[in-house]
Short mmCIF file of C-alpha atoms in Angstrom, two decimals:
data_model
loop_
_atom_site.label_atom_id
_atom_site.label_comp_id
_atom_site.label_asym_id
_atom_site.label_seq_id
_atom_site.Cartn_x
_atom_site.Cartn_y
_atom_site.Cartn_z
CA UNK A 245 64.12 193.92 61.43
CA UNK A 246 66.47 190.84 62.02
CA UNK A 247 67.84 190.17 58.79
CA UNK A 248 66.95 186.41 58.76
CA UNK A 249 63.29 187.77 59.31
CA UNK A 250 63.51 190.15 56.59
CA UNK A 251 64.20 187.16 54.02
CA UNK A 252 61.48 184.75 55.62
CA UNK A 253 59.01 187.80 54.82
CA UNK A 254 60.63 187.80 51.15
CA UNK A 255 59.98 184.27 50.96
CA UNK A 256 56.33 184.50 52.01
CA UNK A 257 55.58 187.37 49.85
CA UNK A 258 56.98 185.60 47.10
CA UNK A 259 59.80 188.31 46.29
CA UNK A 260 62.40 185.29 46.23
CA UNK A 261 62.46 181.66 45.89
CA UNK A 262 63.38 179.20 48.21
CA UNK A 263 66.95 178.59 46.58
CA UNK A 264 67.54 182.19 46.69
CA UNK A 265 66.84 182.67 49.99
CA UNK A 266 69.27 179.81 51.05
CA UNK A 267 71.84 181.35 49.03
CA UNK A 268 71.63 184.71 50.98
CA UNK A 269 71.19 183.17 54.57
CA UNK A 270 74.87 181.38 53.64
CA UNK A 271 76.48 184.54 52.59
CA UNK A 272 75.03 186.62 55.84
CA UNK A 273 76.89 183.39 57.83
CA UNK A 274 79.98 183.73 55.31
CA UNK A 275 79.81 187.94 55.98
CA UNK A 276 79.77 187.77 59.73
CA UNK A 277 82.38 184.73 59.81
CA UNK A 278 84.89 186.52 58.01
CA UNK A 279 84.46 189.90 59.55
CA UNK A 280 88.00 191.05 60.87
CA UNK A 281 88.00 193.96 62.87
CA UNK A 282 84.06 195.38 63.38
CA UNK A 283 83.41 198.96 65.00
CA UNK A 284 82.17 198.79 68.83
CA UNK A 285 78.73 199.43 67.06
CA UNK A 286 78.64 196.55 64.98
CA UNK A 287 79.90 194.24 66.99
CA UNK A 288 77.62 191.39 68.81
CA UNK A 289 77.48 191.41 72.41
CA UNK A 290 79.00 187.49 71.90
CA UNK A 291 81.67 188.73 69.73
CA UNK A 292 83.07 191.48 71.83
CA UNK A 293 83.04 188.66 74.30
CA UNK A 294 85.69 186.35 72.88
CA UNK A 295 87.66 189.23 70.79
CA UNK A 296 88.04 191.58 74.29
CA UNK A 297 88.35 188.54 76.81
CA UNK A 298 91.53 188.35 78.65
CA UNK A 299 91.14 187.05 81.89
CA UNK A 300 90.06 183.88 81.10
CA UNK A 301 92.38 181.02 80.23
CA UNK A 302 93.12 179.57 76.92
CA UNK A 303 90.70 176.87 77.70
CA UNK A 304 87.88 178.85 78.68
CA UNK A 305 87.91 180.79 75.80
CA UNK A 306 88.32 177.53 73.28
CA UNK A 307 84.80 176.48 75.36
CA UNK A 308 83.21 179.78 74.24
CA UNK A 309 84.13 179.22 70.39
CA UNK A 310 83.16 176.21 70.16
CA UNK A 311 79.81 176.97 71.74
CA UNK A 312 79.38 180.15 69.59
CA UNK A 313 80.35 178.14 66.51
CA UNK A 314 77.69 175.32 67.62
CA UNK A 315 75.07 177.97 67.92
CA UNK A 316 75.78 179.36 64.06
CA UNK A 317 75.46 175.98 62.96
CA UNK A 318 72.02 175.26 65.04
CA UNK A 319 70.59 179.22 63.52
CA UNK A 320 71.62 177.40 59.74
CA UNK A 321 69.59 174.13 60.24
CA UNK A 322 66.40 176.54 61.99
CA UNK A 323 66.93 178.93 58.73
CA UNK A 324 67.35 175.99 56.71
CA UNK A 325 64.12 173.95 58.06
CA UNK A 326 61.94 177.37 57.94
CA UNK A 327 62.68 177.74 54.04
CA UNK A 328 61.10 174.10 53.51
CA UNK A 329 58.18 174.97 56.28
CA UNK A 330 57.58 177.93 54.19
CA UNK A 331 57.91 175.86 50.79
CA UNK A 332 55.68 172.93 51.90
CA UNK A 333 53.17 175.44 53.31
CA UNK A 334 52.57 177.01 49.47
CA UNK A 335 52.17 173.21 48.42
CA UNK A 336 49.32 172.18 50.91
CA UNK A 337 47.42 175.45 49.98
CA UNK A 338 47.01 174.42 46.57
CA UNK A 339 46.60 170.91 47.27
CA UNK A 340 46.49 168.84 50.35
CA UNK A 341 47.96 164.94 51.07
CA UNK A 342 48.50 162.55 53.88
CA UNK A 343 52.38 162.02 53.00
CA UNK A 344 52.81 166.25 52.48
CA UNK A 345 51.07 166.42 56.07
CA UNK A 346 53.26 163.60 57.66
CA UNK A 347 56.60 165.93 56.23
CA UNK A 348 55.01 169.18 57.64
CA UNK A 349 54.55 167.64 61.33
CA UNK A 350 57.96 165.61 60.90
CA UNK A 351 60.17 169.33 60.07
CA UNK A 352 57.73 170.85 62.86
CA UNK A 353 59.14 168.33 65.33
CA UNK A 354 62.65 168.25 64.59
CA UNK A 355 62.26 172.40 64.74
CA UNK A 356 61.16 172.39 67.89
CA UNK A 357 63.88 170.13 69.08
CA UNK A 358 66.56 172.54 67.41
CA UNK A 359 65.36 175.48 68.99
CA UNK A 360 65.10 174.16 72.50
CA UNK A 361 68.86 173.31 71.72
CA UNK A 362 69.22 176.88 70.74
CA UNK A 363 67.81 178.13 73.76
CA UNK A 364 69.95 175.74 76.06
CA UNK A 365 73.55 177.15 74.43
CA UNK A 366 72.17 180.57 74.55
CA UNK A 367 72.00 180.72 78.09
CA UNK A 368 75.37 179.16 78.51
CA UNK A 369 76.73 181.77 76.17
CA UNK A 370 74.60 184.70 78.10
CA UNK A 371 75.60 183.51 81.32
CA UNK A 372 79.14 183.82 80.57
CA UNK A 373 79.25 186.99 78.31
CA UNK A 374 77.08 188.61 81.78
CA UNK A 375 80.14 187.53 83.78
CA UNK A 376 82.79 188.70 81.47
CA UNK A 377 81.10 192.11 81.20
CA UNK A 378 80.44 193.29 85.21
CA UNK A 379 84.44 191.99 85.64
CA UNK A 380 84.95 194.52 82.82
CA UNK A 381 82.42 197.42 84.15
CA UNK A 382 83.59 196.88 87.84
CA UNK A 383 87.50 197.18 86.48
CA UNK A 384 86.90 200.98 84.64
CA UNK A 385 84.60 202.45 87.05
CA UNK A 386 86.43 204.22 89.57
CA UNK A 387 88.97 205.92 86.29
CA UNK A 388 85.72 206.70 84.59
CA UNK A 389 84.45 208.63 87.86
CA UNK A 390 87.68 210.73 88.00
CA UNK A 391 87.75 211.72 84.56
CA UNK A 392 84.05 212.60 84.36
CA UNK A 393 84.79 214.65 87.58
CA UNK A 394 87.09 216.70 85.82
CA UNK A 395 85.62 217.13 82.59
CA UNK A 396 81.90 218.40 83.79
CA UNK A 397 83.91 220.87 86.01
CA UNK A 398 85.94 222.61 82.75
CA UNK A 399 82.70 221.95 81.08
CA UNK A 400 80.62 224.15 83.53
CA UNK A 401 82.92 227.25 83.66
CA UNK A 402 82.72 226.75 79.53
CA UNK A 403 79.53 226.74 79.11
CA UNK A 404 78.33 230.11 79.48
CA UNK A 405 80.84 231.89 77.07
CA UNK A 406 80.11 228.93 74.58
CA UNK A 407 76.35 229.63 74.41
CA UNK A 408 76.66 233.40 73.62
CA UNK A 409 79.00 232.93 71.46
CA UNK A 410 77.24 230.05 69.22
CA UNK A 411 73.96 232.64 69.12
CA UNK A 412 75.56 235.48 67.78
CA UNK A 413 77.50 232.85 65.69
CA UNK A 414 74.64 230.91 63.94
CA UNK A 415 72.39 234.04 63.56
CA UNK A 416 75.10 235.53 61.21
CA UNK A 417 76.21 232.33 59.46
CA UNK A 418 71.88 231.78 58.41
CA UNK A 419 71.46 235.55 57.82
CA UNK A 420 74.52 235.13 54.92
CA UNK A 421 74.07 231.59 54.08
CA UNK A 422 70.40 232.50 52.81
CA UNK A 423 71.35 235.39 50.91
CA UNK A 424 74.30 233.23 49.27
CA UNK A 425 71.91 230.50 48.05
CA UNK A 426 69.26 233.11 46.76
CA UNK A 427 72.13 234.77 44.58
CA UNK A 428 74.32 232.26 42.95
CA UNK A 429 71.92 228.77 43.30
CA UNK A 430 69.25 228.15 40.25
CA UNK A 431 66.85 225.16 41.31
CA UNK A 432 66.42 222.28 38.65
CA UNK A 433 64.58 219.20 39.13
CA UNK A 434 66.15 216.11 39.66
CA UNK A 435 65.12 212.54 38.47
CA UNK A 436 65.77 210.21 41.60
CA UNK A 437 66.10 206.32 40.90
CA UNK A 438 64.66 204.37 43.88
CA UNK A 439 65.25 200.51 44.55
CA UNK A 440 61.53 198.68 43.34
CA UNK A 441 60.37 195.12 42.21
CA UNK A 442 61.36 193.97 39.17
CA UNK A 443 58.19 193.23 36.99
CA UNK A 444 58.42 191.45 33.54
CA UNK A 445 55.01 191.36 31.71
CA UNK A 446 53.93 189.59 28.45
CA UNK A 447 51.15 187.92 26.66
CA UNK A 448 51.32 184.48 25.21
CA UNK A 449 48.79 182.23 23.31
CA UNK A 450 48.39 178.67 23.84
CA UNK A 451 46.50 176.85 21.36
CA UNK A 452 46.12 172.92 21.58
CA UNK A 453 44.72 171.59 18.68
CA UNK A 454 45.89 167.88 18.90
CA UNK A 455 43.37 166.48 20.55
CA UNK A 456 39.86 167.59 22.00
CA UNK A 457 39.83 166.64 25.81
CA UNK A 458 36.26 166.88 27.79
CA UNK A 459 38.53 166.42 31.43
CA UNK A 460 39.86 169.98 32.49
CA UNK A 461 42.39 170.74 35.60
CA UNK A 462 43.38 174.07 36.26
CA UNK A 463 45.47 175.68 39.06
CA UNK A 464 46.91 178.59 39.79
CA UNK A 465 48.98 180.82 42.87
CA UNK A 466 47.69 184.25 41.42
CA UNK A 467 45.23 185.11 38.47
CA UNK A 468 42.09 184.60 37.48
CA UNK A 469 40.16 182.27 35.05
CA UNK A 470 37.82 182.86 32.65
CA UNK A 471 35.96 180.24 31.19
CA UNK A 472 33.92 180.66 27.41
CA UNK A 473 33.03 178.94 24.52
CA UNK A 474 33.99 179.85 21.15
CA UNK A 475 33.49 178.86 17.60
CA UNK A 476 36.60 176.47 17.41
CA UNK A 477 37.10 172.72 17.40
CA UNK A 478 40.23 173.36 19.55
CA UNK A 479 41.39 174.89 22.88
CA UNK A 480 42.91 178.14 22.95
CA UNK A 481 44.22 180.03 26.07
CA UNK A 482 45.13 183.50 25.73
CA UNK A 483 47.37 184.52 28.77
CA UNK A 484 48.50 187.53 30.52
CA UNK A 485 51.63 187.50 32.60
CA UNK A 486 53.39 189.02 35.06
CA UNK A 487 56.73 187.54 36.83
CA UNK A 488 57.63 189.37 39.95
CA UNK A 489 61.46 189.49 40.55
CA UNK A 490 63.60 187.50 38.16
CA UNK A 491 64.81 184.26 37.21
CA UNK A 492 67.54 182.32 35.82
CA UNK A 493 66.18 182.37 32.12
CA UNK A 494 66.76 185.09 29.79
CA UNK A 495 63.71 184.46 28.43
CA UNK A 496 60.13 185.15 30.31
CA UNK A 497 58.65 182.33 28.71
CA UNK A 498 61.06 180.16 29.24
CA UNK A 499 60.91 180.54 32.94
CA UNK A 500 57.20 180.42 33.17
CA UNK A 501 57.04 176.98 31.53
CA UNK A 502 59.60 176.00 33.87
CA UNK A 503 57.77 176.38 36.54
CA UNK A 504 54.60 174.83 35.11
CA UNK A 505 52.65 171.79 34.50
CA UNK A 506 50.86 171.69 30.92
CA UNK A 507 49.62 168.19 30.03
CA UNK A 508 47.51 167.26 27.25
CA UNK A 509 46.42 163.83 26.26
CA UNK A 510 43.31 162.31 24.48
CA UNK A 511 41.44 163.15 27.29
CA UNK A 512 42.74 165.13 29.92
CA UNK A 513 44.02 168.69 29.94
CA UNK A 514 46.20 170.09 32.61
CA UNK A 515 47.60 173.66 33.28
CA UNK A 516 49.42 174.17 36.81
CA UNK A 517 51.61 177.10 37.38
CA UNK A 518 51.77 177.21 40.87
CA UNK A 519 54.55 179.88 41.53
CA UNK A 520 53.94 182.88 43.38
CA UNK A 521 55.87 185.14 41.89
CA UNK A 522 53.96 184.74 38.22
CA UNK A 523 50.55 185.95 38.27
CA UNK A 524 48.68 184.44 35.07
CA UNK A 525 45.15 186.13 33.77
CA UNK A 526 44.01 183.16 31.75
CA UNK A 527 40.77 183.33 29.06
CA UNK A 528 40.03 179.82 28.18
CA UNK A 529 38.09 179.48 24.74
CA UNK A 530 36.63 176.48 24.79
CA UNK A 531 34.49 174.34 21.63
CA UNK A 532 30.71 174.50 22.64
CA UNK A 533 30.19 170.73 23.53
CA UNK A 534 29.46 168.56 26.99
CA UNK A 535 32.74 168.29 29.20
CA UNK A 536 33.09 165.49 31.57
CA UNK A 537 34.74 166.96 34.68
CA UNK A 538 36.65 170.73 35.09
CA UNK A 539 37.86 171.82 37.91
CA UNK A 540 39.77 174.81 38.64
CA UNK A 541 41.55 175.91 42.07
CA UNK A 542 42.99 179.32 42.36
CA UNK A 543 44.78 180.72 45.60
CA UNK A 544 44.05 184.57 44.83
CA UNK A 545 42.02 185.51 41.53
CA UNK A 546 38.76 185.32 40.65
CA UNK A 547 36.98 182.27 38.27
CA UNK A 548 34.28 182.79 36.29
CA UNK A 549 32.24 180.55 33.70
CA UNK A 550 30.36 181.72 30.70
CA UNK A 551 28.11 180.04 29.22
CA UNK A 552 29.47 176.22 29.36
CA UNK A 553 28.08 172.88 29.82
CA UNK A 554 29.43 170.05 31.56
CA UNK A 555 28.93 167.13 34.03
CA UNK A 556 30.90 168.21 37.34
CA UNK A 557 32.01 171.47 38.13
CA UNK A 558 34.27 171.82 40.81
CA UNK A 559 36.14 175.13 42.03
CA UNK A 560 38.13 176.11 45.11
CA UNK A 561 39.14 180.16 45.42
CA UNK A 562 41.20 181.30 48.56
CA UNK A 563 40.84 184.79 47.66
CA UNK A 564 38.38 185.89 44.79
CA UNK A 565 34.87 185.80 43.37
CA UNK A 566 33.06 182.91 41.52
CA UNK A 567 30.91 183.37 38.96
CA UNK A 568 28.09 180.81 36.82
CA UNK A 569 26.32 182.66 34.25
CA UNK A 570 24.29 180.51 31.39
CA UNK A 571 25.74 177.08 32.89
CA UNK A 572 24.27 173.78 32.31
CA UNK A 573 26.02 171.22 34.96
CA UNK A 574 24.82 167.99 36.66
CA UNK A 575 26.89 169.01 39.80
CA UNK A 576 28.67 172.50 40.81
CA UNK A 577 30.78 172.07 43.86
CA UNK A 578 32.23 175.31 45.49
CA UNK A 579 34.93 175.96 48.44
CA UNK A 580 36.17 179.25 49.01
CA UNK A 581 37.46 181.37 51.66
CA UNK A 582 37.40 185.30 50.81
CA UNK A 583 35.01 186.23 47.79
CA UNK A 584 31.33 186.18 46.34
CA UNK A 585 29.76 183.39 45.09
CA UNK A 586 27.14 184.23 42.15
CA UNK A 587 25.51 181.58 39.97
CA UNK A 588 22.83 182.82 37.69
CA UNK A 589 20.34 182.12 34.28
CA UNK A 590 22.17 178.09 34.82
CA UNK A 591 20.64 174.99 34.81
CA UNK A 592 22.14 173.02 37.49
CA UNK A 593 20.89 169.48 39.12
CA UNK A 594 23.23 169.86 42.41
CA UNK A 595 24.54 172.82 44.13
CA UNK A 596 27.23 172.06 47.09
CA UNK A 597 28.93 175.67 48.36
CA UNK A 598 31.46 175.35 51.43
CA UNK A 599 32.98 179.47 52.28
CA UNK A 600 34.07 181.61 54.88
CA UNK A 601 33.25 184.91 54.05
CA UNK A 602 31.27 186.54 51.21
CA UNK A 603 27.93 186.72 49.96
CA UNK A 604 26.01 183.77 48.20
CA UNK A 605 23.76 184.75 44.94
CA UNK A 606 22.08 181.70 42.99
CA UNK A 607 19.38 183.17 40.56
CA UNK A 608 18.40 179.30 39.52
CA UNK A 609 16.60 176.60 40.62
CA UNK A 610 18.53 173.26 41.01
CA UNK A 611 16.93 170.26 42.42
CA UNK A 612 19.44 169.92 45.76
CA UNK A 613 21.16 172.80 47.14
CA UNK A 614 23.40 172.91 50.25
CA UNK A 615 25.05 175.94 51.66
CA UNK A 616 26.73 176.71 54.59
CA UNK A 617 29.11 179.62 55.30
CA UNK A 618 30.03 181.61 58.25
CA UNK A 619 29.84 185.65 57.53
CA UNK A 620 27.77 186.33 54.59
CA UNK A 621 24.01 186.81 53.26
CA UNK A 622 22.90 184.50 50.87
CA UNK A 623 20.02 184.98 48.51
CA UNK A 624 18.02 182.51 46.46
CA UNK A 625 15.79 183.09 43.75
CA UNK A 626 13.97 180.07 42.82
CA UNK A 627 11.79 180.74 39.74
CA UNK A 628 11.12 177.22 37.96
CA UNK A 629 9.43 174.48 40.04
CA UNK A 630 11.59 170.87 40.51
CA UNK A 631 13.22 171.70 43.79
CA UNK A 632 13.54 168.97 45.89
CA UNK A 633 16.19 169.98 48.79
CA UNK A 634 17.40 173.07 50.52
CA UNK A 635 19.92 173.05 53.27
CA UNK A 636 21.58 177.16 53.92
CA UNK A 637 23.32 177.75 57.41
CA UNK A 638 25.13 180.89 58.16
CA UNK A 639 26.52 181.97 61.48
CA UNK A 640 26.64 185.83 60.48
CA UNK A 641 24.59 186.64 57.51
CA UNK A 642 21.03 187.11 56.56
CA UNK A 643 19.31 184.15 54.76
CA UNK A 644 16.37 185.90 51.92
CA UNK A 645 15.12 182.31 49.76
CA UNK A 646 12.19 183.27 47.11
CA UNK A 647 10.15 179.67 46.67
CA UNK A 648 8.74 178.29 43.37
CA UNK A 649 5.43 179.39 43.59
CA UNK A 650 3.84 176.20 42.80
CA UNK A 651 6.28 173.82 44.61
CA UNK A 652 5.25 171.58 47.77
CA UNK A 653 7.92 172.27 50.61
CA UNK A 654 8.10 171.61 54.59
CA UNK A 655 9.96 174.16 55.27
CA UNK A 656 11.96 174.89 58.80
CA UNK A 657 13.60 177.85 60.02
CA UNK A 658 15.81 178.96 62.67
CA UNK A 659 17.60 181.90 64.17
CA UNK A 660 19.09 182.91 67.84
CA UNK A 661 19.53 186.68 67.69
CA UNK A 662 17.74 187.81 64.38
CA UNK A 663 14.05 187.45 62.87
CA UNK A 664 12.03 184.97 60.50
CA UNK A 665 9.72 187.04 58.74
CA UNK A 666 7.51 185.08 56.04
CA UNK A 667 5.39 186.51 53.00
CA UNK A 668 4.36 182.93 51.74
CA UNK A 669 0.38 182.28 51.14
CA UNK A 670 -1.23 178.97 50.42
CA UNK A 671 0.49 177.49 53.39
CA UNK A 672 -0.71 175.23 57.11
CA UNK A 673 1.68 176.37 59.88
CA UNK A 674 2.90 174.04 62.10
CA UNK A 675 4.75 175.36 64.76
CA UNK A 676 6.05 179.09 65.76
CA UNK A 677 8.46 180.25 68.35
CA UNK A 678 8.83 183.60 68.86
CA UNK A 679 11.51 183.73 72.37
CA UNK A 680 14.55 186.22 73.61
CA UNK A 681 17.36 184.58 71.53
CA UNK A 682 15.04 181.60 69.93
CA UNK A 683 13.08 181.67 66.60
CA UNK A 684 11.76 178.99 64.53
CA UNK A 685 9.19 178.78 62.08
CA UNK A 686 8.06 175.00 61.23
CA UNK A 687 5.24 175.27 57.95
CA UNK A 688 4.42 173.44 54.65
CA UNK A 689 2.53 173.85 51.30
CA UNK A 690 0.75 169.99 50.38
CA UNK A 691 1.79 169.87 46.09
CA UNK A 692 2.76 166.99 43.96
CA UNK A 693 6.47 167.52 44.35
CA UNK A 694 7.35 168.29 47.93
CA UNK A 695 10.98 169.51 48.78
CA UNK A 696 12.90 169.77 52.45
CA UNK A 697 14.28 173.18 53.17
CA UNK A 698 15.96 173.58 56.14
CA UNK A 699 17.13 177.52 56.95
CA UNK A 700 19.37 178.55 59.89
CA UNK A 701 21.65 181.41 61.44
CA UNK A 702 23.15 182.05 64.50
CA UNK A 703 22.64 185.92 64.20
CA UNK A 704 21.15 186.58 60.93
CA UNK A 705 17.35 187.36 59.75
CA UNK A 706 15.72 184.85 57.72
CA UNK A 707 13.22 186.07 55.07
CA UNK A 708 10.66 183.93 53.21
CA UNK A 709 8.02 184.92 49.87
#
């Protein structure tokens, strides 16, 4: 793997930071600048090309420096522009801006123009070292021929002798080499260090007892979040850490906080740590009273709520579950990308869940519900009556929705390459199409409160009771 390569990966994976990275692209351009003599191994085909040319004039090969040392300078801007690509990239997945956009497509740009650039010397370079090397093969062919001539011939009449000679040779040498190491060698075990990933874990305790916000804002690279009440009048957060690699600071504390954002005012808390090399399991005990707005985004870890009441919930997982149970919210808005979505025994007005892929679970019945997601079931168990929208789509998933027994509905349903089967009684059909790769069920239940629900997959079944 080309070595530049190997430290993008690093970057990506979150082995090193940015700065560190830097640092070891400029000494691999420091190492290969002041290499003196290299092997014929280790030499570049570019290199042998200026240290072995002597045919070409003194301003032919000034031309080929300059053009080699314009192309090292052109691979540090690419290396250099790829580090903040990489860097920005981490920023927009946690949080996502008109201004960070405009920089992303402005370094893409000026990329592109570099390595067209790069390409253009290149072939300059390529064309010449090509020229410089069939004057070079062309010069020590016909000595080559004469001395290979002469060496398979002594060779040949060799050749024989040599292979009897070796048998006899190495069946001895194995026969007395085995009995050697059975007589005079004891076997111990030996401890072997291998190269790893530094790891530093510790627990901390953050306790903020100055003031009682009811506005929450969590984020974090790796971890998960757990969200509970407690018996306090004060906000506690019990974490456990892990930093990958290592930092500047002596102390592991020290660097986490330096990497962090932890706010606290009358009204507001915020916790950021957005690094990727510190993964943070956070508990957050929380005093049992209404909170005005929490939101929590997490790029891979899992966030769960216990029961908690608030106005607006709002949570965005890349990778990892989310979890409601014994939640009373106005408003619970949901993004994810990879993970289950589960919200269950909650009271909750409006339910607004945006995913990718993973199952949907809500075991309550909230007035207005929309869900769409693209490979996934989702299930709904309404139980109380008060529902008074339902939107689900899924492209790959099964749809199974349990209706208030006693709630008025019009419900429609749709699917291309599945089923609608229905188990609902009390009901006037309106319209039923059974074709080859078209379903739809149109019905509706007359009641005092009536709700919309709207229920469609590409190639899932739908089931109704």
């Amino acid at each position: 793997m080309n070595e530049r390569k190997r430290i993008f990966d690093l970057v990506k994976q979150g082995v090193i930071s940015t700065e560190e990275a830097l640092v070891l692209l400029e000494n691999i351009a420091k190492e290969t600048g002041g290499r003196v003599k290299p092997s014929e191994d280790d030499i570049s085909p570019k290199e042998w090309f200026i240290s072995s040319d002597r045919s070409l004039d003194d301003e032919s090969s000034m031309d080929a420096i300059d053009e080699l040392t314009q192309l090292e300078n052109l691979e540090h801007q690419i290396d250099e522009i790829n580090i903040q690509l990489i860097e920005l990239n981490e920023t927009l997945q946690l949080e996502e801006s008109a201004e960070l956009l405009q920089q992303k497509r402005t370094l893409q740009d000026e990329l592109a123009k570099l390595m067209a650039e790069k390409q253009v010397l290149e072939a300059k370079i390529d064309e010449k070292f090509y020229h410089k090397a069939n004057q070079h093969t062309q010069t020590e062919t016909d000595s080559w021929k004469e001395q290979a001539s002469d060496t398979f011939s002594q060779v040949s009449d060799k050749l024989s002798d040599v292979t009897a000679q070796l048998g006899r040779f190495f069946k001895k040498s194995i026969k007395n080499v085995s009995q050697t190491v059975e007589d005079n060698v004891e076997w111990k075990e030996l401890s072997i260090k291998v190269p790893g990933l530094a790891v530093t874990s510790f627990e901390h305790e953050f306790s903020y007892q100055e003031s009682q916000p009811t506005i929450l804002d969590f984020k974090l690279a790796n971890g998960s979040i757990d969200f509970r009440t407690y018996d306090q009048d004060y906000i506690k957060i019990k974490a456990d850490i892990k930093i990958y690699g290592k930092f500047d600071e002596s102390d592991p504390l020290a660097a986490v906080m330096k990497r962090s954002t932890i706010e606290l005012t009358s009204d507001k808390l915020i916790y950021h740590l957005p690094n990727k090399r510190i993964k943070a399991d956070l508990v957050v005990y929380l005093p049992e009273k209404t909170y005005d707005y929490i939101s929590a985004r997490v790029l891979n870890g899992d966030v769960t709520f216990d029961h908690l009441q608030g106005k607006d919930f709002f949570v965005k997982v890349t990778n990892g579950d989310m979890a409601f149970q014994d939640v009373r919210a106005t408003m619970i808005e949901l993004e994810g990308t990879n993970g289950d979505i589960k919200v269950t025994d909650s009271n909750v007005n409006d339910i607004v869940v945006e995913t990718v892929n993973g199952d949907v679970r809500v075991g309550s019945t909230p007035e207005t519900a929309r869900i769409n997601l693209i490979n996934g079931d989702v299930k709904l168990t309404f139980v109380n009556d008060g529902l008074q929208a339902l939107n689900v789509n899924s492209v790959n998933g099964d749809i199974k929705v349990a209706m208030p027994k006693n709630n008025g509905y019009e419900l429609s349903a749709k699917t291309n390459f599945g089923s609608i089967q229905s188990r609902l009684e009390n009901i006037e059909l309106v319209e039923e199409v059974n074709e080859k790769m078209n379903h739809q069920l149109s019905l509706r239940r007359v009641a005092d409160t009536t709700a919309k629900v709207t229920l469609s997959s590409n190639t899932g079944s739908i089931y109704i009771k």
